[in-house]
Amino acid sequence: MDLAEAQAMPREGMDYDVVIVGAGPAGLSAAIRLKQLNPDLGVVVVEKGSEVGAHILSGAVIDPIGLDRLIPDWREDPDAPLKTPVTDDRFYVLGPAGGVRLPNALMPGLMSNHGAYIASLGNVARWLGARAEALGVEIYPGFAAAEVLYGDNGEVVGVATGDMGVSKTGDVKDGFTRGMELRGKYVLFGEGARGSLSKQLIKRFALDADREPQKFGIGLKELWQVAPEKHRPGLVQHSFGWPLDMKTGGGSFLYHFEDNLVAVGFVVHLNYENPTLSPFDEFQRFKQHPLVRDTFVGGKRISYGARAITEGGWQSVPKLSFPGGALIGCAAGFVNVPRIKGSHNAVLSGMLCAEHVVAALAEGRANDELRSYEDAWRESAIGKDLKRVRNVKPLWSKFGTAVGVALGGLDMWTNQLFGGSFFGTLKHGKPDYASLKRIDQVKPITYPKPDGVVSFDKLSSVFLSATNHEEDQPSHLRLTDPSIPVDRNLPLYGEPARLYCPAGVYEVVYADPEARTDPRFVINAQNCVHCKTCDIKDPSQNITWVTPEGGGGPNYPNM
């Protein structure tokens, strides 16, 4: 039996009231809220990670506003994984040899982290998953939603999980299993930033019409267990500046929480211009800073990962509703960029959408558009949170770090004090993939070799992500035109995929490395940590990320 015959076989199917794609904070909060409002609803969540939380990566300092509304008594639950409240909140501007601490009194009130908790967002998702299952929600980890199902009138009616047992060459292997159809009266997509199905839906239903282009960053994170005398539980430290130049947006975080753990991370805005920039190597260089390095000397690096972050905010949120479904969480782009927080809005959006779904089902509706959800979000706590910081990102992008951050701070103060902005609502301009200069227009960046003490290489880092893919399967990184990497991207940009990828997935290999003859573009798909940066930043928009077999990818512990 060939592949075409195998894929012509009918799928088994199951029917639910609501199907949710993605067991992150948004999807699980939606599931919990649905069951809170109507325990009789049939609700299913599909998750591509091997377990709930396996693909979740965030800082994370969590604003509990969402959890307070979803589970008001969560502080009384001994299993709740939010144990460390923020007790010390610091902001620095870094230079090569030192840093200047910004007085907290100068920071807008909305930037304060007091009242928030330092935690592993992956563990929060695991805890929410257990709460959802206790309410009767069905959760299926290890099943990647690979296809949107449409009805006769083009409405969304469900999703199909991917087929299992197809070889790298497209042949049917022994044990081939057809994917399953999960059909629902409404389907909610909580795939996170740049979700593969969400991307298709945005295009199919023109959900981004009359919106600014979505903007992104790449966030890289390591989890360390540090020496006890260097541990400061409750300390939250953010910085911007070095090692990035003043034209490149980004920043860092260090979060000290329980068990001598420190989460350290680095964010690079993906509208950077220099194609020789490597976000991974900027992160490793950052850890060598005098204000940072000593924290990790004598410690142990436990885990590593990377993930794209939505940064467009208020101006870039697409239309959330379409016939048969809706976008929730980071799939919709609800991250508050200056606060580096999105989990609170993910929870709130899941709840808000669930409430509108329940109202629609009570009216006997199904597979129509949840216009009330789209109409409601801008006046909700989510909209209020995003509107007051809407100009921070475009000001930073336009004026650079020194001037842009100062103007962004001023704009947040005016929003806080007067409820408005002198700037109105600024535009973002071109998408991130269009921002790269040609390699002959920039000064190439040279990075130091890792010291093996606090800085490391990509492959040893990917090992700590516990990333695994079935090797004999079709690549989930698709090239529209296989000739473009060598024929266009290499001469124009030095093929930036080999640098922006934080996992060593992309390489340019030469037959004669010294003479640099006969270049060949190589994709090591098994290394992929599912960050989606390639899908976003490729200057030719030639790379498309699709779901691999369910369960493939990173297996993040405590991230």
JSON list of C-alpha atoms in Angstrom, two decimals, residues 347-515:
[
{"chain": "A", "resi": 347, "resn": "VAL", "atom": "CA", "xyz": [-5.52, 32.39, 31.17]},
{"chain": "A", "resi": 348, "resn": "LEU", "atom": "CA", "xyz": [-7.88, 35.35, 30.86]},
{"chain": "A", "resi": 349, "resn": "SER", "atom": "CA", "xyz": [-8.41, 34.82, 27.12]},
{"chain": "A", "resi": 350, "resn": "GLY", "atom": "CA", "xyz": [-9.16, 31.13, 27.60]},
{"chain": "A", "resi": 351, "resn": "MET", "atom": "CA", "xyz": [-11.73, 32.04, 30.25]},
{"chain": "A", "resi": 352, "resn": "LEU", "atom": "CA", "xyz": [-13.25, 34.84, 28.18]},
{"chain": "A", "resi": 353, "resn": "CYS", "atom": "CA", "xyz": [-13.59, 32.66, 25.10]},
{"chain": "A", "resi": 354, "resn": "ALA", "atom": "CA", "xyz": [-15.06, 29.79, 27.13]},
{"chain": "A", "resi": 355, "resn": "GLU", "atom": "CA", "xyz": [-17.74, 32.08, 28.53]},
{"chain": "A", "resi": 356, "resn": "HIS", "atom": "CA", "xyz": [-18.82, 33.11, 25.04]},
{"chain": "A", "resi": 357, "resn": "VAL", "atom": "CA", "xyz": [-18.77, 29.49, 23.85]},
{"chain": "A", "resi": 358, "resn": "VAL", "atom": "CA", "xyz": [-21.03, 28.41, 26.71]},
{"chain": "A", "resi": 359, "resn": "ALA", "atom": "CA", "xyz": [-23.46, 31.24, 25.94]},
{"chain": "A", "resi": 360, "resn": "ALA", "atom": "CA", "xyz": [-23.54, 30.22, 22.26]},
{"chain": "A", "resi": 361, "resn": "LEU", "atom": "CA", "xyz": [-24.11, 26.55, 23.05]},
{"chain": "A", "resi": 362, "resn": "ALA", "atom": "CA", "xyz": [-26.92, 27.47, 25.46]},
{"chain": "A", "resi": 363, "resn": "GLU", "atom": "CA", "xyz": [-28.63, 29.18, 22.52]},
{"chain": "A", "resi": 364, "resn": "GLY", "atom": "CA", "xyz": [-28.35, 26.00, 20.46]},
{"chain": "A", "resi": 365, "resn": "ARG", "atom": "CA", "xyz": [-25.67, 27.42, 18.18]},
{"chain": "A", "resi": 366, "resn": "ALA", "atom": "CA", "xyz": [-22.77, 25.48, 16.65]},
{"chain": "A", "resi": 367, "resn": "ASN", "atom": "CA", "xyz": [-19.95, 26.09, 14.18]},
{"chain": "A", "resi": 368, "resn": "ASP", "atom": "CA", "xyz": [-20.85, 29.73, 13.67]},
{"chain": "A", "resi": 369, "resn": "GLU", "atom": "CA", "xyz": [-18.73, 32.77, 14.47]},
{"chain": "A", "resi": 370, "resn": "LEU", "atom": "CA", "xyz": [-18.21, 33.84, 18.07]},
{"chain": "A", "resi": 371, "resn": "ARG", "atom": "CA", "xyz": [-18.38, 37.53, 17.22]},
{"chain": "A", "resi": 372, "resn": "SER", "atom": "CA", "xyz": [-19.13, 38.45, 20.83]},
{"chain": "A", "resi": 373, "resn": "TYR", "atom": "CA", "xyz": [-15.70, 37.14, 21.88]},
{"chain": "A", "resi": 374, "resn": "GLU", "atom": "CA", "xyz": [-13.98, 39.28, 19.26]},
{"chain": "A", "resi": 375, "resn": "ASP", "atom": "CA", "xyz": [-16.07, 42.27, 20.31]},
{"chain": "A", "resi": 376, "resn": "ALA", "atom": "CA", "xyz": [-15.34, 41.80, 24.01]},
{"chain": "A", "resi": 377, "resn": "TRP", "atom": "CA", "xyz": [-11.58, 41.38, 24.36]},
{"chain": "A", "resi": 378, "resn": "ARG", "atom": "CA", "xyz": [-10.46, 44.98, 23.85]},
{"chain": "A", "resi": 379, "resn": "GLU", "atom": "CA", "xyz": [-12.68, 46.17, 26.72]},
{"chain": "A", "resi": 380, "resn": "SER", "atom": "CA", "xyz": [-11.60, 43.28, 28.94]},
{"chain": "A", "resi": 381, "resn": "ALA", "atom": "CA", "xyz": [-8.63, 43.16, 31.31]},
{"chain": "A", "resi": 382, "resn": "ILE", "atom": "CA", "xyz": [-6.58, 41.80, 28.38]},
{"chain": "A", "resi": 383, "resn": "GLY", "atom": "CA", "xyz": [-7.28, 44.80, 26.20]},
{"chain": "A", "resi": 384, "resn": "LYS", "atom": "CA", "xyz": [-6.62, 47.25, 29.02]},
{"chain": "A", "resi": 385, "resn": "ASP", "atom": "CA", "xyz": [-3.31, 45.53, 29.75]},
{"chain": "A", "resi": 386, "resn": "LEU", "atom": "CA", "xyz": [-2.14, 45.70, 26.14]},
{"chain": "A", "resi": 387, "resn": "LYS", "atom": "CA", "xyz": [-3.46, 49.12, 25.18]},
{"chain": "A", "resi": 388, "resn": "ARG", "atom": "CA", "xyz": [-1.41, 51.05, 27.73]},
{"chain": "A", "resi": 389, "resn": "VAL", "atom": "CA", "xyz": [1.87, 49.55, 26.45]},
{"chain": "A", "resi": 390, "resn": "ARG", "atom": "CA", "xyz": [0.99, 49.56, 22.76]},
{"chain": "A", "resi": 391, "resn": "ASN", "atom": "CA", "xyz": [3.69, 52.06, 21.74]},
{"chain": "A", "resi": 392, "resn": "VAL", "atom": "CA", "xyz": [6.66, 50.58, 23.62]},
{"chain": "A", "resi": 393, "resn": "LYS", "atom": "CA", "xyz": [7.63, 48.12, 20.90]},
{"chain": "A", "resi": 394, "resn": "PRO", "atom": "CA", "xyz": [7.29, 50.50, 17.89]},
{"chain": "A", "resi": 395, "resn": "LEU", "atom": "CA", "xyz": [9.18, 53.26, 19.72]},
{"chain": "A", "resi": 396, "resn": "TRP", "atom": "CA", "xyz": [11.99, 50.84, 20.54]},
{"chain": "A", "resi": 397, "resn": "SER", "atom": "CA", "xyz": [12.10, 49.60, 16.95]},
{"chain": "A", "resi": 398, "resn": "LYS", "atom": "CA", "xyz": [12.12, 53.09, 15.45]},
{"chain": "A", "resi": 399, "resn": "PHE", "atom": "CA", "xyz": [14.51, 54.93, 17.77]},
{"chain": "A", "resi": 400, "resn": "GLY", "atom": "CA", "xyz": [16.73, 52.14, 19.11]},
{"chain": "A", "resi": 401, "resn": "THR", "atom": "CA", "xyz": [17.37, 51.09, 22.69]},
{"chain": "A", "resi": 402, "resn": "ALA", "atom": "CA", "xyz": [18.64, 54.31, 24.29]},
{"chain": "A", "resi": 403, "resn": "VAL", "atom": "CA", "xyz": [16.01, 56.73, 22.98]},
{"chain": "A", "resi": 404, "resn": "GLY", "atom": "CA", "xyz": [13.25, 54.21, 22.27]},
{"chain": "A", "resi": 405, "resn": "VAL", "atom": "CA", "xyz": [13.19, 52.70, 25.77]},
{"chain": "A", "resi": 406, "resn": "ALA", "atom": "CA", "xyz": [13.16, 56.19, 27.33]},
{"chain": "A", "resi": 407, "resn": "LEU", "atom": "CA", "xyz": [10.25, 57.25, 25.13]},
{"chain": "A", "resi": 408, "resn": "GLY", "atom": "CA", "xyz": [8.48, 53.97, 25.85]},
{"chain": "A", "resi": 409, "resn": "GLY", "atom": "CA", "xyz": [8.84, 54.59, 29.58]},
{"chain": "A", "resi": 410, "resn": "LEU", "atom": "CA", "xyz": [7.44, 58.10, 29.15]},
{"chain": "A", "resi": 411, "resn": "ASP", "atom": "CA", "xyz": [4.54, 56.70, 27.15]},
{"chain": "A", "resi": 412, "resn": "MET", "atom": "CA", "xyz": [3.73, 54.15, 29.87]},
{"chain": "A", "resi": 413, "resn": "TRP", "atom": "CA", "xyz": [3.77, 56.95, 32.46]},
{"chain": "A", "resi": 414, "resn": "THR", "atom": "CA", "xyz": [1.35, 59.06, 30.42]},
{"chain": "A", "resi": 415, "resn": "ASN", "atom": "CA", "xyz": [-0.95, 56.06, 30.00]},
{"chain": "A", "resi": 416, "resn": "GLN", "atom": "CA", "xyz": [-0.79, 55.38, 33.73]},
{"chain": "A", "resi": 417, "resn": "LEU", "atom": "CA", "xyz": [-1.33, 58.99, 34.83]},
{"chain": "A", "resi": 418, "resn": "PHE", "atom": "CA", "xyz": [-3.62, 60.34, 32.12]},
{"chain": "A", "resi": 419, "resn": "GLY", "atom": "CA", "xyz": [-5.12, 57.26, 30.50]},
{"chain": "A", "resi": 420, "resn": "GLY", "atom": "CA", "xyz": [-3.78, 58.14, 27.06]},
{"chain": "A", "resi": 421, "resn": "SER", "atom": "CA", "xyz": [-0.71, 58.59, 24.88]},
{"chain": "A", "resi": 422, "resn": "PHE", "atom": "CA", "xyz": [0.83, 61.60, 23.15]},
{"chain": "A", "resi": 423, "resn": "PHE", "atom": "CA", "xyz": [1.70, 59.23, 20.29]},
{"chain": "A", "resi": 424, "resn": "GLY", "atom": "CA", "xyz": [-1.78, 57.84, 19.69]},
{"chain": "A", "resi": 425, "resn": "THR", "atom": "CA", "xyz": [-1.26, 54.32, 18.37]},
{"chain": "A", "resi": 426, "resn": "LEU", "atom": "CA", "xyz": [1.94, 53.83, 16.42]},
{"chain": "A", "resi": 427, "resn": "LYS", "atom": "CA", "xyz": [2.44, 51.39, 13.56]},
{"chain": "A", "resi": 428, "resn": "HIS", "atom": "CA", "xyz": [4.99, 48.58, 13.51]},
{"chain": "A", "resi": 429, "resn": "GLY", "atom": "CA", "xyz": [5.75, 48.76, 9.80]},
{"chain": "A", "resi": 430, "resn": "LYS", "atom": "CA", "xyz": [7.28, 45.84, 7.95]},
{"chain": "A", "resi": 431, "resn": "PRO", "atom": "CA", "xyz": [7.27, 42.23, 9.19]},
{"chain": "A", "resi": 432, "resn": "ASP", "atom": "CA", "xyz": [10.35, 40.79, 10.88]},
{"chain": "A", "resi": 433, "resn": "TYR", "atom": "CA", "xyz": [11.51, 38.72, 7.90]},
{"chain": "A", "resi": 434, "resn": "ALA", "atom": "CA", "xyz": [11.85, 41.90, 5.82]},
{"chain": "A", "resi": 435, "resn": "SER", "atom": "CA", "xyz": [14.22, 43.66, 8.24]},
{"chain": "A", "resi": 436, "resn": "LEU", "atom": "CA", "xyz": [17.54, 41.97, 7.37]},
{"chain": "A", "resi": 437, "resn": "LYS", "atom": "CA", "xyz": [20.21, 43.91, 5.54]},
{"chain": "A", "resi": 438, "resn": "ARG", "atom": "CA", "xyz": [22.44, 42.23, 2.99]},
{"chain": "A", "resi": 439, "resn": "ILE", "atom": "CA", "xyz": [25.61, 40.73, 4.38]},
{"chain": "A", "resi": 440, "resn": "ASP", "atom": "CA", "xyz": [27.72, 43.24, 2.42]},
{"chain": "A", "resi": 441, "resn": "GLN", "atom": "CA", "xyz": [25.95, 46.09, 4.24]},
{"chain": "A", "resi": 442, "resn": "VAL", "atom": "CA", "xyz": [26.85, 45.05, 7.80]},
{"chain": "A", "resi": 443, "resn": "LYS", "atom": "CA", "xyz": [29.86, 44.44, 9.98]},
{"chain": "A", "resi": 444, "resn": "PRO", "atom": "CA", "xyz": [30.02, 40.68, 10.67]},
{"chain": "A", "resi": 445, "resn": "ILE", "atom": "CA", "xyz": [29.73, 39.71, 14.33]},
{"chain": "A", "resi": 446, "resn": "THR", "atom": "CA", "xyz": [32.40, 37.40, 15.75]},
{"chain": "A", "resi": 447, "resn": "TYR", "atom": "CA", "xyz": [31.52, 35.46, 18.88]},
{"chain": "A", "resi": 448, "resn": "PRO", "atom": "CA", "xyz": [33.93, 34.06, 21.48]},
{"chain": "A", "resi": 449, "resn": "LYS", "atom": "CA", "xyz": [34.20, 30.33, 21.96]},
{"chain": "A", "resi": 450, "resn": "PRO", "atom": "CA", "xyz": [32.21, 28.98, 24.92]},
{"chain": "A", "resi": 451, "resn": "ASP", "atom": "CA", "xyz": [34.19, 28.41, 28.08]},
{"chain": "A", "resi": 452, "resn": "GLY", "atom": "CA", "xyz": [32.26, 25.33, 29.23]},
{"chain": "A", "resi": 453, "resn": "VAL", "atom": "CA", "xyz": [31.72, 26.95, 32.62]},
{"chain": "A", "resi": 454, "resn": "VAL", "atom": "CA", "xyz": [28.87, 29.40, 32.05]},
{"chain": "A", "resi": 455, "resn": "SER", "atom": "CA", "xyz": [28.73, 29.48, 28.23]},
{"chain": "A", "resi": 456, "resn": "PHE", "atom": "CA", "xyz": [28.19, 26.49, 25.97]},
{"chain": "A", "resi": 457, "resn": "ASP", "atom": "CA", "xyz": [27.65, 25.36, 22.37]},
{"chain": "A", "resi": 458, "resn": "LYS", "atom": "CA", "xyz": [24.36, 24.63, 20.67]},
{"chain": "A", "resi": 459, "resn": "LEU", "atom": "CA", "xyz": [24.54, 20.85, 20.53]},
{"chain": "A", "resi": 460, "resn": "SER", "atom": "CA", "xyz": [25.32, 20.35, 24.21]},
{"chain": "A", "resi": 461, "resn": "SER", "atom": "CA", "xyz": [22.48, 22.75, 24.94]},
{"chain": "A", "resi": 462, "resn": "VAL", "atom": "CA", "xyz": [19.99, 20.89, 22.75]},
{"chain": "A", "resi": 463, "resn": "PHE", "atom": "CA", "xyz": [20.94, 17.71, 24.61]},
{"chain": "A", "resi": 464, "resn": "LEU", "atom": "CA", "xyz": [19.65, 19.35, 27.81]},
{"chain": "A", "resi": 465, "resn": "SER", "atom": "CA", "xyz": [16.29, 20.05, 26.16]},
{"chain": "A", "resi": 466, "resn": "ALA", "atom": "CA", "xyz": [15.72, 16.26, 25.88]},
{"chain": "A", "resi": 467, "resn": "THR", "atom": "CA", "xyz": [14.60, 16.83, 22.29]},
{"chain": "A", "resi": 468, "resn": "ASN", "atom": "CA", "xyz": [13.69, 13.69, 20.42]},
{"chain": "A", "resi": 469, "resn": "HIS", "atom": "CA", "xyz": [12.02, 12.98, 17.10]},
{"chain": "A", "resi": 470, "resn": "GLU", "atom": "CA", "xyz": [11.39, 9.68, 15.39]},
{"chain": "A", "resi": 471, "resn": "GLU", "atom": "CA", "xyz": [14.26, 9.80, 12.89]},
{"chain": "A", "resi": 472, "resn": "ASP", "atom": "CA", "xyz": [12.52, 7.96, 10.06]},
{"chain": "A", "resi": 473, "resn": "GLN", "atom": "CA", "xyz": [9.66, 10.39, 9.44]},
{"chain": "A", "resi": 474, "resn": "PRO", "atom": "CA", "xyz": [9.09, 13.20, 6.93]},
{"chain": "A", "resi": 475, "resn": "SER", "atom": "CA", "xyz": [10.84, 16.42, 7.89]},
{"chain": "A", "resi": 476, "resn": "HIS", "atom": "CA", "xyz": [8.52, 18.85, 9.64]},
{"chain": "A", "resi": 477, "resn": "LEU", "atom": "CA", "xyz": [10.60, 21.73, 8.25]},
{"chain": "A", "resi": 478, "resn": "ARG", "atom": "CA", "xyz": [9.42, 22.22, 4.68]},
{"chain": "A", "resi": 479, "resn": "LEU", "atom": "CA", "xyz": [11.18, 24.22, 1.98]},
{"chain": "A", "resi": 480, "resn": "THR", "atom": "CA", "xyz": [8.88, 25.75, -0.63]},
{"chain": "A", "resi": 481, "resn": "ASP", "atom": "CA", "xyz": [11.86, 25.96, -3.01]},
{"chain": "A", "resi": 482, "resn": "PRO", "atom": "CA", "xyz": [14.90, 23.83, -2.05]},
{"chain": "A", "resi": 483, "resn": "SER", "atom": "CA", "xyz": [17.21, 25.98, -4.20]},
{"chain": "A", "resi": 484, "resn": "ILE", "atom": "CA", "xyz": [16.62, 29.24, -2.32]},
{"chain": "A", "resi": 485, "resn": "PRO", "atom": "CA", "xyz": [18.93, 28.66, 0.69]},
{"chain": "A", "resi": 486, "resn": "VAL", "atom": "CA", "xyz": [22.04, 28.25, -1.49]},
{"chain": "A", "resi": 487, "resn": "ASP", "atom": "CA", "xyz": [21.08, 30.29, -4.55]},
{"chain": "A", "resi": 488, "resn": "ARG", "atom": "CA", "xyz": [19.59, 33.33, -2.78]},
{"chain": "A", "resi": 489, "resn": "ASN", "atom": "CA", "xyz": [19.94, 33.37, 0.99]},
{"chain": "A", "resi": 490, "resn": "LEU", "atom": "CA", "xyz": [23.61, 32.36, 1.04]},
{"chain": "A", "resi": 491, "resn": "PRO", "atom": "CA", "xyz": [24.98, 35.06, -1.30]},
{"chain": "A", "resi": 492, "resn": "LEU", "atom": "CA", "xyz": [22.68, 37.81, -0.01]},
{"chain": "A", "resi": 493, "resn": "TYR", "atom": "CA", "xyz": [22.59, 37.09, 3.72]},
{"chain": "A", "resi": 494, "resn": "GLY", "atom": "CA", "xyz": [25.16, 34.37, 4.44]},
{"chain": "A", "resi": 495, "resn": "GLU", "atom": "CA", "xyz": [22.18, 32.01, 4.96]},
{"chain": "A", "resi": 496, "resn": "PRO", "atom": "CA", "xyz": [21.02, 33.36, 8.35]},
{"chain": "A", "resi": 497, "resn": "ALA", "atom": "CA", "xyz": [19.10, 30.18, 9.25]},
{"chain": "A", "resi": 498, "resn": "ARG", "atom": "CA", "xyz": [22.35, 28.63, 10.49]},
{"chain": "A", "resi": 499, "resn": "LEU", "atom": "CA", "xyz": [22.62, 31.51, 13.00]},
{"chain": "A", "resi": 500, "resn": "TYR", "atom": "CA", "xyz": [19.08, 32.44, 14.04]},
{"chain": "A", "resi": 501, "resn": "CYS", "atom": "CA", "xyz": [18.20, 28.82, 14.76]},
{"chain": "A", "resi": 502, "resn": "PRO", "atom": "CA", "xyz": [19.01, 28.17, 18.46]},
{"chain": "A", "resi": 503, "resn": "ALA", "atom": "CA", "xyz": [19.33, 24.41, 18.02]},
{"chain": "A", "resi": 504, "resn": "GLY", "atom": "CA", "xyz": [21.78, 23.76, 15.18]},
{"chain": "A", "resi": 505, "resn": "VAL", "atom": "CA", "xyz": [19.05, 22.57, 12.84]},
{"chain": "A", "resi": 506, "resn": "TYR", "atom": "CA", "xyz": [20.37, 24.35, 9.73]},
{"chain": "A", "resi": 507, "resn": "GLU", "atom": "CA", "xyz": [23.85, 24.05, 8.26]},
{"chain": "A", "resi": 508, "resn": "VAL", "atom": "CA", "xyz": [25.62, 25.02, 5.06]},
{"chain": "A", "resi": 509, "resn": "VAL", "atom": "CA", "xyz": [28.07, 22.22, 4.23]},
{"chain": "A", "resi": 510, "resn": "TYR", "atom": "CA", "xyz": [30.82, 22.61, 1.62]},
{"chain": "A", "resi": 511, "resn": "ALA", "atom": "CA", "xyz": [32.46, 19.86, -0.42]},
{"chain": "A", "resi": 512, "resn": "ASP", "atom": "CA", "xyz": [35.74, 21.69, 0.22]},
{"chain": "A", "resi": 513, "resn": "PRO", "atom": "CA", "xyz": [35.36, 23.76, 3.41]},
{"chain": "A", "resi": 514, "resn": "GLU", "atom": "CA", "xyz": [38.55, 25.74, 2.81]},
{"chain": "A", "resi": 515, "resn": "ALA", "atom": "CA", "xyz": [37.69, 26.68, -0.76]}
]
